[in-house]
Amino acid sequence: MPANGTSEILKSKRSSWNVQISEFARSTRNLIREVVEGVKLEPNPEKPMIPLSIGDPTTFGNLKAAKETIEAVRKSIENRKHDGYGPAVGSEEARRAVAKYSFHQGHVSPNDVILCSGCSTSLDMAICALADRGQNILIPRPGFSLYQTLAVSYGVEVRWYNLLPERQWEIDLEQLESLIDEDTAAVIVNNPNNPCGSVYTREHLKKILDLAEKYYLPIIADEIYEHFTFPGTQHTALSTLSENVPILSCGGLTKRFLVPGWRMGWIIVHDRNNVFAEVRKGLAKLATRSLGPNTIIQASLPVILEKTPQSFFKSTTNFIYRNAVLAYDLLKDVRGIKPIMPNGAMYMMVGIDTDNFPEYPTEMLFVQDLVREQSVFCLPGTCFFYPNYFRIVLTVPEDLLREACIRIADFCENHYKLDKRVIENGGLQAVDLQ
């Protein structure tokens, strides 16, 4: 049909502007962003604001990238050899550097590595490669809300499996098993965990693998915090324990190297039995959607991964560990709340006994008033699909963390109401809150 004829048809069908967003855009929701934007942040003008909410270790300026890391990027920029496009899956040299760096995950070759624009993109690609519209994936609760954001956008159902606070946030394996059906495409295992700071033992990881093998379920291992473990705790990569379960391990520079804004992540394919033959091809195709990650950072990877000193990593981890101990010691005896000491990552979950805070039937209201009275902002458990808890970040300067915990304790003491209970006739009878 002539172009002018097509134009006439369009004019007859459209009488006004009516531009709709796509279903993909409509279904994309980031719960953390929605909750944070929905919280009424009205700090106490007499107290400086202390945000314990942001999972960015660079926010306060006290944690900075190593000079070796910065120098590697500077040289990559100055030599002007990396200003153009690179291979969609990442350059051979960069992928080889990641494979060498990841020796602790077992045998890894450059062909097992796909470079991505940050770990969030690696999670996005892993979910997209494994799950189709109408299928489901299993994600932890409490858990990183981005898993849901990414899956639901693709029309993939999310099913939450429970983590058990009384068992240091281990997975409730019986409940997890009850969620599996023929449409379950994968299970996401986050270890070390955000928001809980838990690190699973080898024995627990083996039980997870046994369950995955029983139902022929691939695993997406979110191991971005794999090197953030505290003294006395060791992280074990799932891939080193798996004989038959194929695993996509997602990681990156973001946390350990203190450069989240550089957006350099990766997927490592662990597949001893060639189950992922088609998945590998799918990941390569998905990589072409973005034409690969930042070439400057790619070119810097060999030096960054090899030359950044262990003393830098140890200093960062020890700082966060000391902060974890400090926060736990300051909060553990505060009436009405219960901190759970983490073993890794950068966070601590704190439980709220809402029975002792009748003014606040939800942790959202608790958090809002904590900001209003004490100018301390913590993320409510709703952000992680886990009510009656809040999360604090442990990367802030020690003096600010100490002050924040003192303010939290003061807030709890000011609003705590004792729930008295007396034993009568062998039973437990509740008495009015006073």
Short mmCIF file of C-alpha atoms in Angstrom, two decimals:
data_model
loop_
_atom_site.label_atom_id
_atom_site.label_comp_id
_atom_site.label_asym_id
_atom_site.label_seq_id
_atom_site.Cartn_x
_atom_site.Cartn_y
_atom_site.Cartn_z
CA MET A 1 0.00 0.00 0.00
CA PRO A 2 1.37 3.49 -0.76
CA ALA A 3 2.80 5.43 2.13
CA ASN A 4 0.10 8.10 1.88
CA GLY A 5 -2.58 5.39 2.02
CA THR A 6 -1.08 4.00 5.25
CA SER A 7 -1.01 7.49 6.70
CA GLU A 8 -4.70 7.99 5.93
CA ILE A 9 -5.61 4.73 7.71
CA LEU A 10 -3.65 5.76 10.81
CA LYS A 11 -5.34 9.15 10.85
CA SER A 12 -8.74 7.50 10.76
CA LYS A 13 -7.90 5.28 13.74
CA ARG A 14 -6.25 7.86 15.97
CA SER A 15 -8.25 10.91 16.90
CA SER A 16 -6.06 12.00 19.82
CA TRP A 17 -2.85 11.26 21.69
CA ASN A 18 -3.17 8.05 23.71
CA VAL A 19 0.30 6.65 24.35
CA GLN A 20 0.38 3.64 26.67
CA ILE A 21 3.38 2.17 28.44
CA SER A 22 4.33 -1.42 27.71
CA GLU A 23 3.22 -4.30 29.91
CA PHE A 24 6.90 -4.89 30.69
CA ALA A 25 7.29 -1.36 32.05
CA ARG A 26 3.96 -1.49 33.88
CA SER A 27 4.87 -4.70 35.70
CA THR A 28 8.32 -3.50 36.75
CA ARG A 29 8.33 -2.53 40.42
CA ASN A 30 11.28 -2.06 42.74
CA LEU A 31 9.87 -2.57 46.22
CA ILE A 32 12.75 -0.89 48.05
CA ARG A 33 12.36 2.24 45.94
CA GLU A 34 8.60 2.25 46.40
CA VAL A 35 8.82 1.80 50.16
CA VAL A 36 11.57 4.37 50.62
CA GLU A 37 9.68 6.92 48.53
CA GLY A 38 6.50 6.14 50.46
CA VAL A 39 8.03 6.64 53.89
CA LYS A 40 7.37 10.06 55.36
CA LEU A 41 10.89 11.23 56.11
CA GLU A 42 10.57 14.18 58.47
CA PRO A 43 13.83 14.20 60.47
CA ASN A 44 14.17 15.90 63.80
CA PRO A 45 15.68 19.30 62.90
CA GLU A 46 17.71 19.24 66.11
CA LYS A 47 19.52 16.01 65.21
CA PRO A 48 21.63 15.38 62.08
CA MET A 49 20.21 12.64 59.86
CA ILE A 50 21.97 9.26 59.98
CA PRO A 51 20.85 6.99 57.12
CA LEU A 52 21.43 3.33 57.94
CA SER A 53 19.47 2.36 54.88
CA ILE A 54 21.74 2.57 51.86
CA GLY A 55 23.54 -0.55 50.66
CA ASP A 56 26.30 1.49 49.03
CA PRO A 57 29.60 1.22 50.94
CA THR A 58 30.88 4.46 49.40
CA THR A 59 28.07 6.70 50.68
CA PHE A 60 29.90 8.21 53.66
CA GLY A 61 33.34 8.45 52.05
CA ASN A 62 35.05 6.41 54.77
CA LEU A 63 35.44 3.35 52.53
CA LYS A 64 37.29 4.03 49.29
CA ALA A 65 38.65 1.90 46.47
CA ALA A 66 42.30 0.84 46.65
CA LYS A 67 44.85 3.01 44.87
CA GLU A 68 45.79 0.01 42.70
CA THR A 69 42.20 -0.18 41.49
CA ILE A 70 42.08 3.51 40.63
CA GLU A 71 45.49 3.43 38.92
CA ALA A 72 44.45 0.48 36.73
CA VAL A 73 41.47 2.42 35.38
CA ARG A 74 43.50 5.57 34.89
CA LYS A 75 45.96 3.70 32.68
CA SER A 76 43.14 2.09 30.69
CA ILE A 77 41.71 5.52 29.98
CA GLU A 78 45.03 7.10 29.04
CA ASN A 79 46.14 4.45 26.56
CA ARG A 80 43.01 5.12 24.46
CA LYS A 81 42.81 1.49 23.27
CA HIS A 82 39.49 0.74 24.90
CA ASP A 83 37.17 3.52 23.75
CA GLY A 84 35.25 1.36 21.30
CA TYR A 85 32.85 -1.55 21.53
CA GLY A 86 34.05 -4.89 22.79
CA PRO A 87 32.64 -8.42 22.50
CA ALA A 88 29.13 -8.65 23.97
CA VAL A 89 30.15 -11.31 26.50
CA GLY A 90 33.31 -9.43 27.43
CA SER A 91 36.85 -9.44 26.12
CA GLU A 92 38.92 -12.61 26.22
CA GLU A 93 41.53 -11.00 28.46
CA ALA A 94 38.97 -9.75 30.97
CA ARG A 95 37.11 -13.06 31.08
CA ARG A 96 40.40 -14.88 31.59
CA ALA A 97 41.17 -12.59 34.53
CA VAL A 98 37.79 -13.32 36.14
CA ALA A 99 38.27 -17.07 35.60
CA LYS A 100 41.67 -16.90 37.32
CA TYR A 101 40.29 -14.76 40.15
CA SER A 102 37.45 -17.26 40.70
CA PHE A 103 39.66 -20.30 41.33
CA HIS A 104 37.92 -20.75 44.71
CA GLN A 105 34.74 -21.69 42.82
CA GLY A 106 36.38 -24.71 41.22
CA HIS A 107 37.65 -25.07 37.66
CA VAL A 108 36.61 -22.00 35.65
CA SER A 109 37.65 -21.24 32.08
CA PRO A 110 37.21 -17.95 30.20
CA ASN A 111 34.41 -19.62 28.22
CA ASP A 112 32.49 -20.06 31.47
CA VAL A 113 32.45 -16.29 32.12
CA ILE A 114 30.00 -13.70 30.81
CA LEU A 115 30.71 -10.11 31.79
CA CYS A 116 27.73 -7.91 32.66
CA SER A 117 26.92 -4.33 33.62
CA GLY A 118 26.91 -4.96 37.35
CA CYS A 119 25.73 -7.93 39.38
CA SER A 120 22.11 -6.80 39.02
CA THR A 121 22.41 -7.33 35.26
CA SER A 122 23.96 -10.74 35.79
CA LEU A 123 20.93 -11.69 37.92
CA ASP A 124 18.64 -10.28 35.24
CA MET A 125 20.30 -12.33 32.51
CA ALA A 126 20.35 -15.49 34.62
CA ILE A 127 16.62 -15.28 35.37
CA CYS A 128 15.79 -14.40 31.77
CA ALA A 129 17.86 -17.31 30.45
CA LEU A 130 16.27 -19.93 32.72
CA ALA A 131 12.63 -18.91 33.26
CA ASP A 132 9.80 -18.38 30.79
CA ARG A 133 6.52 -16.51 31.22
CA GLY A 134 4.18 -18.70 33.24
CA GLN A 135 6.97 -20.51 35.07
CA ASN A 136 8.09 -19.75 38.63
CA ILE A 137 11.34 -19.25 40.49
CA LEU A 138 11.99 -19.62 44.22
CA ILE A 139 13.46 -16.68 46.11
CA PRO A 140 14.36 -16.17 49.79
CA ARG A 141 12.27 -14.31 52.36
CA PRO A 142 13.64 -12.08 53.74
CA GLY A 143 15.42 -11.40 50.51
CA PHE A 144 16.74 -8.84 48.07
CA SER A 145 13.67 -7.32 46.41
CA LEU A 146 15.36 -7.04 43.01
CA TYR A 147 14.78 -10.76 42.45
CA GLN A 148 11.05 -10.12 42.35
CA THR A 149 11.45 -6.95 40.30
CA LEU A 150 13.33 -8.79 37.58
CA ALA A 151 11.23 -11.97 37.51
CA VAL A 152 7.79 -10.37 37.51
CA SER A 153 8.79 -8.09 34.64
CA TYR A 154 9.24 -11.21 32.52
CA GLY A 155 5.93 -12.69 33.58
CA VAL A 156 7.66 -15.19 35.86
CA GLU A 157 5.92 -16.00 39.14
CA VAL A 158 7.94 -15.68 42.33
CA ARG A 159 7.49 -18.02 45.26
CA TRP A 160 9.11 -17.15 48.57
CA TYR A 161 10.88 -19.73 50.66
CA ASN A 162 11.44 -18.86 54.31
CA LEU A 163 14.68 -18.18 56.14
CA LEU A 164 14.71 -19.02 59.84
CA PRO A 165 16.01 -16.29 62.18
CA GLU A 166 16.25 -18.71 65.11
CA ARG A 167 18.68 -20.82 63.03
CA GLN A 168 20.88 -17.96 61.83
CA TRP A 169 18.69 -17.50 58.76
CA GLU A 170 19.10 -21.00 57.38
CA ILE A 171 16.62 -22.03 54.68
CA ASP A 172 13.46 -23.84 55.77
CA LEU A 173 14.14 -26.72 53.40
CA GLU A 174 10.84 -28.49 54.06
CA GLN A 175 8.87 -25.37 53.21
CA LEU A 176 11.11 -24.75 50.18
CA GLU A 177 10.39 -28.24 48.89
CA SER A 178 6.65 -27.67 49.21
CA LEU A 179 6.87 -24.82 46.68
CA ILE A 180 8.40 -26.86 43.87
CA ASP A 181 6.27 -28.02 40.95
CA GLU A 182 6.78 -28.87 37.29
CA ASP A 183 6.82 -25.18 36.38
CA THR A 184 9.64 -24.27 38.77
CA ALA A 185 12.53 -23.08 36.62
CA ALA A 186 15.21 -22.28 39.21
CA VAL A 187 15.95 -21.44 42.82
CA ILE A 188 17.96 -18.37 43.86
CA VAL A 189 20.37 -18.90 46.75
CA ASN A 190 21.91 -15.74 48.21
CA ASN A 191 25.00 -16.55 50.27
CA PRO A 192 26.27 -14.49 52.08
CA ASN A 193 22.84 -13.00 52.39
CA ASN A 194 21.38 -9.54 51.95
CA PRO A 195 19.62 -8.41 54.17
CA CYS A 196 20.47 -10.97 56.87
CA GLY A 197 24.25 -11.20 56.79
CA SER A 198 24.05 -14.98 57.14
CA VAL A 199 26.69 -17.34 55.76
CA TYR A 200 25.65 -20.96 55.23
CA THR A 201 27.69 -23.92 56.43
CA ARG A 202 28.90 -26.60 54.04
CA GLU A 203 26.41 -29.02 55.57
CA HIS A 204 23.48 -26.72 54.89
CA LEU A 205 24.65 -26.03 51.35
CA LYS A 206 24.85 -29.76 50.68
CA LYS A 207 21.25 -30.17 51.79
CA ILE A 208 20.22 -27.39 49.39
CA LEU A 209 22.05 -29.15 46.57
CA ASP A 210 20.45 -32.49 47.46
CA LEU A 211 17.02 -30.90 47.14
CA ALA A 212 17.90 -29.22 43.85
CA GLU A 213 19.23 -32.50 42.45
CA LYS A 214 16.13 -34.39 43.58
CA TYR A 215 13.91 -32.10 41.49
CA TYR A 216 16.41 -31.33 38.70
CA LEU A 217 16.41 -27.63 39.60
CA PRO A 218 19.22 -25.34 38.45
CA ILE A 219 20.49 -22.80 40.95
CA ILE A 220 21.18 -19.09 40.53
CA ALA A 221 23.81 -18.37 43.18
CA ASP A 222 23.94 -14.70 44.16
CA GLU A 223 27.44 -14.60 45.63
CA ILE A 224 28.24 -10.91 45.34
CA TYR A 225 29.26 -10.93 49.03
CA GLU A 226 31.31 -14.13 48.75
CA HIS A 227 34.43 -12.48 50.19
CA PHE A 228 32.61 -10.57 52.94
CA THR A 229 32.82 -13.04 55.82
CA PHE A 230 33.74 -12.29 59.40
CA PRO A 231 36.46 -13.94 61.54
CA GLY A 232 35.64 -17.54 62.32
CA THR A 233 33.32 -17.85 59.30
CA GLN A 234 34.19 -19.20 55.86
CA HIS A 235 32.20 -18.88 52.67
CA THR A 236 31.89 -22.00 50.55
CA ALA A 237 30.96 -21.58 46.91
CA LEU A 238 28.03 -23.81 45.96
CA SER A 239 29.84 -24.81 42.80
CA THR A 240 32.59 -26.57 44.76
CA LEU A 241 30.08 -28.91 46.37
CA SER A 242 27.89 -29.67 43.36
CA GLU A 243 28.35 -32.88 41.41
CA ASN A 244 25.25 -32.73 39.24
CA VAL A 245 23.36 -29.48 39.85
CA PRO A 246 24.16 -26.79 37.24
CA ILE A 247 24.77 -23.36 38.74
CA LEU A 248 24.95 -19.80 37.47
CA SER A 249 27.07 -17.88 39.96
CA CYS A 250 26.57 -14.10 39.91
CA GLY A 251 29.27 -11.78 41.23
CA GLY A 252 31.24 -8.65 40.46
CA LEU A 253 33.49 -5.83 41.61
CA THR A 254 30.70 -3.87 43.30
CA LYS A 255 31.06 -4.61 47.01
CA ARG A 256 34.48 -6.09 47.62
CA PHE A 257 36.32 -3.48 45.56
CA LEU A 258 34.08 -0.62 46.77
CA VAL A 259 33.12 0.55 43.27
CA PRO A 260 29.37 -0.12 42.84
CA GLY A 261 29.01 2.71 40.34
CA TRP A 262 31.48 1.13 37.93
CA ARG A 263 28.85 -1.49 37.01
CA MET A 264 31.06 -4.51 36.46
CA GLY A 265 29.57 -7.89 37.19
CA TRP A 266 29.72 -11.40 35.79
CA ILE A 267 28.04 -14.75 35.48
CA ILE A 268 30.13 -17.89 35.91
CA VAL A 269 28.62 -21.04 34.41
CA HIS A 270 29.24 -24.20 36.46
CA ASP A 271 28.01 -27.21 34.55
CA ARG A 272 29.89 -30.49 34.89
CA ASN A 273 27.41 -32.53 32.86
CA ASN A 274 26.71 -30.12 29.98
CA VAL A 275 23.12 -29.51 31.12
CA PHE A 276 23.51 -25.82 30.33
CA ALA A 277 24.55 -26.23 26.66
CA GLU A 278 21.54 -24.25 25.42
CA VAL A 279 21.65 -21.88 28.39
CA ARG A 280 25.19 -20.85 27.46
CA LYS A 281 23.97 -19.94 23.97
CA GLY A 282 21.04 -18.07 25.49
CA LEU A 283 23.27 -16.04 27.78
CA ALA A 284 25.48 -15.09 24.83
CA LYS A 285 22.41 -13.91 22.93
CA LEU A 286 21.13 -11.93 25.91
CA ALA A 287 24.51 -10.22 26.20
CA THR A 288 24.01 -8.74 22.74
CA ARG A 289 21.06 -6.71 24.02
CA SER A 290 23.44 -4.36 25.83
CA LEU A 291 26.50 -4.92 23.60
CA GLY A 292 28.61 -5.74 26.62
CA PRO A 293 29.72 -3.82 29.73
CA ASN A 294 32.07 -0.87 30.10
CA THR A 295 35.22 -1.53 28.05
CA ILE A 296 37.42 0.72 30.20
CA ILE A 297 36.66 -1.31 33.32
CA GLN A 298 37.00 -4.56 31.35
CA ALA A 299 40.49 -3.56 30.28
CA SER A 300 41.37 -2.80 33.90
CA LEU A 301 40.15 -6.12 35.29
CA PRO A 302 43.40 -8.12 34.97
CA VAL A 303 45.29 -5.57 37.06
CA ILE A 304 42.44 -4.88 39.51
CA LEU A 305 41.82 -8.54 40.24
CA GLU A 306 45.49 -9.47 40.57
CA LYS A 307 47.15 -6.39 42.06
CA THR A 308 44.65 -5.15 44.67
CA PRO A 309 46.36 -6.20 47.92
CA GLN A 310 44.79 -8.64 50.35
CA SER A 311 45.49 -6.15 53.12
CA PHE A 312 42.92 -3.82 51.51
CA PHE A 313 40.22 -6.48 51.58
CA LYS A 314 41.10 -7.52 55.12
CA SER A 315 40.93 -3.93 56.34
CA THR A 316 37.46 -3.43 54.84
CA THR A 317 36.07 -6.69 56.21
CA ASN A 318 37.53 -6.07 59.68
CA PHE A 319 35.98 -2.61 59.75
CA ILE A 320 32.52 -3.98 58.95
CA TYR A 321 32.97 -6.80 61.48
CA ARG A 322 33.88 -4.33 64.23
CA ASN A 323 30.80 -2.30 63.35
CA ALA A 324 28.66 -5.43 63.49
CA VAL A 325 29.95 -6.25 66.96
CA LEU A 326 29.46 -2.64 68.06
CA ALA A 327 25.87 -2.47 66.82
CA TYR A 328 25.00 -5.86 68.27
CA ASP A 329 26.45 -5.00 71.68
CA LEU A 330 24.61 -1.66 71.78
CA LEU A 331 21.25 -3.14 70.72
CA LYS A 332 21.14 -6.64 72.20
CA ASP A 333 19.85 -5.53 75.61
CA VAL A 334 17.43 -2.88 74.34
CA ARG A 335 13.90 -3.75 75.34
CA GLY A 336 11.51 -4.58 72.53
CA ILE A 337 14.04 -5.31 69.76
CA LYS A 338 16.29 -8.24 68.94
CA PRO A 339 19.34 -7.85 66.68
CA ILE A 340 20.64 -10.99 64.97
CA MET A 341 24.42 -10.99 64.75
CA PRO A 342 25.53 -11.46 61.13
CA ASN A 343 28.44 -13.59 59.95
CA GLY A 344 29.13 -11.65 56.77
CA ALA A 345 27.97 -9.13 54.14
CA MET A 346 27.27 -5.55 55.29
CA TYR A 347 23.94 -5.72 57.09
CA MET A 348 22.13 -6.67 60.27
CA MET A 349 18.47 -7.51 60.71
CA VAL A 350 16.77 -6.33 63.90
CA GLY A 351 13.47 -7.81 65.07
CA ILE A 352 10.73 -5.66 66.63
CA ASP A 353 8.39 -7.04 69.27
CA THR A 354 5.34 -5.11 68.13
CA ASP A 355 3.37 -6.27 71.20
CA ASN A 356 5.60 -3.98 73.20
CA PHE A 357 5.10 -1.03 70.86
CA PRO A 358 1.30 -0.72 70.59
CA GLU A 359 1.67 2.70 68.95
CA TYR A 360 3.24 0.98 65.95
CA PRO A 361 1.23 -1.95 64.58
CA THR A 362 3.68 -2.14 61.64
CA GLU A 363 7.41 -1.69 61.39
CA MET A 364 6.80 0.98 58.73
CA LEU A 365 5.21 3.24 61.33
CA PHE A 366 8.01 2.37 63.76
CA VAL A 367 10.64 3.39 61.19
CA GLN A 368 8.83 6.61 60.28
CA ASP A 369 8.67 7.78 63.87
CA LEU A 370 12.28 6.76 64.44
CA VAL A 371 13.17 9.23 61.70
CA ARG A 372 10.84 11.91 63.05
CA GLU A 373 12.17 11.71 66.62
CA GLN A 374 15.76 10.54 66.25
CA SER A 375 16.72 11.26 62.61
CA VAL A 376 17.83 7.66 62.07
CA PHE A 377 16.55 5.93 58.94
CA CYS A 378 16.57 2.13 58.70
CA LEU A 379 14.94 0.09 55.95
CA PRO A 380 11.68 -1.51 57.13
CA GLY A 381 11.35 -5.27 56.77
CA THR A 382 8.60 -4.71 54.19
CA CYS A 383 11.40 -3.97 51.71
CA PHE A 384 12.46 -7.60 52.08
CA PHE A 385 8.97 -9.13 52.36
CA TYR A 386 9.56 -9.63 56.09
CA PRO A 387 7.45 -7.58 58.51
CA ASN A 388 8.38 -6.71 62.11
CA TYR A 389 12.07 -6.29 61.30
CA PHE A 390 14.30 -3.50 60.09
CA ARG A 391 17.71 -3.61 58.43
CA ILE A 392 20.71 -1.50 59.33
CA VAL A 393 23.81 -0.98 57.17
CA LEU A 394 27.20 -1.54 58.80
CA THR A 395 29.44 0.47 56.47
CA VAL A 396 28.92 3.86 58.15
CA PRO A 397 31.71 5.50 60.18
CA GLU A 398 31.97 4.05 63.68
CA ASP A 399 31.04 7.27 65.47
CA LEU A 400 27.86 7.64 63.41
CA LEU A 401 26.89 4.00 63.93
CA ARG A 402 27.40 4.35 67.67
CA GLU A 403 25.29 7.50 67.76
CA ALA A 404 22.59 5.89 65.64
CA CYS A 405 22.37 2.85 67.91
CA ILE A 406 22.16 5.04 71.00
CA ARG A 407 19.31 6.95 69.40
CA ILE A 408 17.52 3.71 68.46
CA ALA A 409 17.86 2.54 72.06
CA ASP A 410 16.47 5.86 73.35
CA PHE A 411 13.55 5.63 70.94
CA CYS A 412 12.71 2.10 72.03
CA GLU A 413 12.91 3.00 75.70
CA ASN A 414 10.63 6.00 75.19
CA HIS A 415 7.95 3.95 73.42
CA TYR A 416 8.29 0.55 75.06
CA LYS A 417 5.23 -0.67 76.94
CA LEU A 418 5.67 -3.65 79.23
CA ASP A 419 3.47 -6.58 78.33
CA LYS A 420 2.94 -8.07 81.79
CA ARG A 421 1.86 -11.67 82.01
CA VAL A 422 0.89 -13.64 85.07
CA ILE A 423 0.43 -17.33 85.60
CA GLU A 424 -3.07 -18.23 86.81
CA ASN A 425 -4.40 -21.73 87.23
CA GLY A 426 -1.55 -23.14 85.19
CA GLY A 427 -2.37 -20.91 82.22
CA LEU A 428 -1.00 -17.67 80.77
CA GLN A 429 -3.25 -14.63 80.98
CA ALA A 430 -2.41 -11.36 79.25
CA VAL A 431 -2.69 -8.16 81.25
CA ASP A 432 -3.32 -4.74 79.70
CA LEU A 433 -0.30 -2.89 78.49
CA GLN A 434 0.72 -0.12 80.84
#
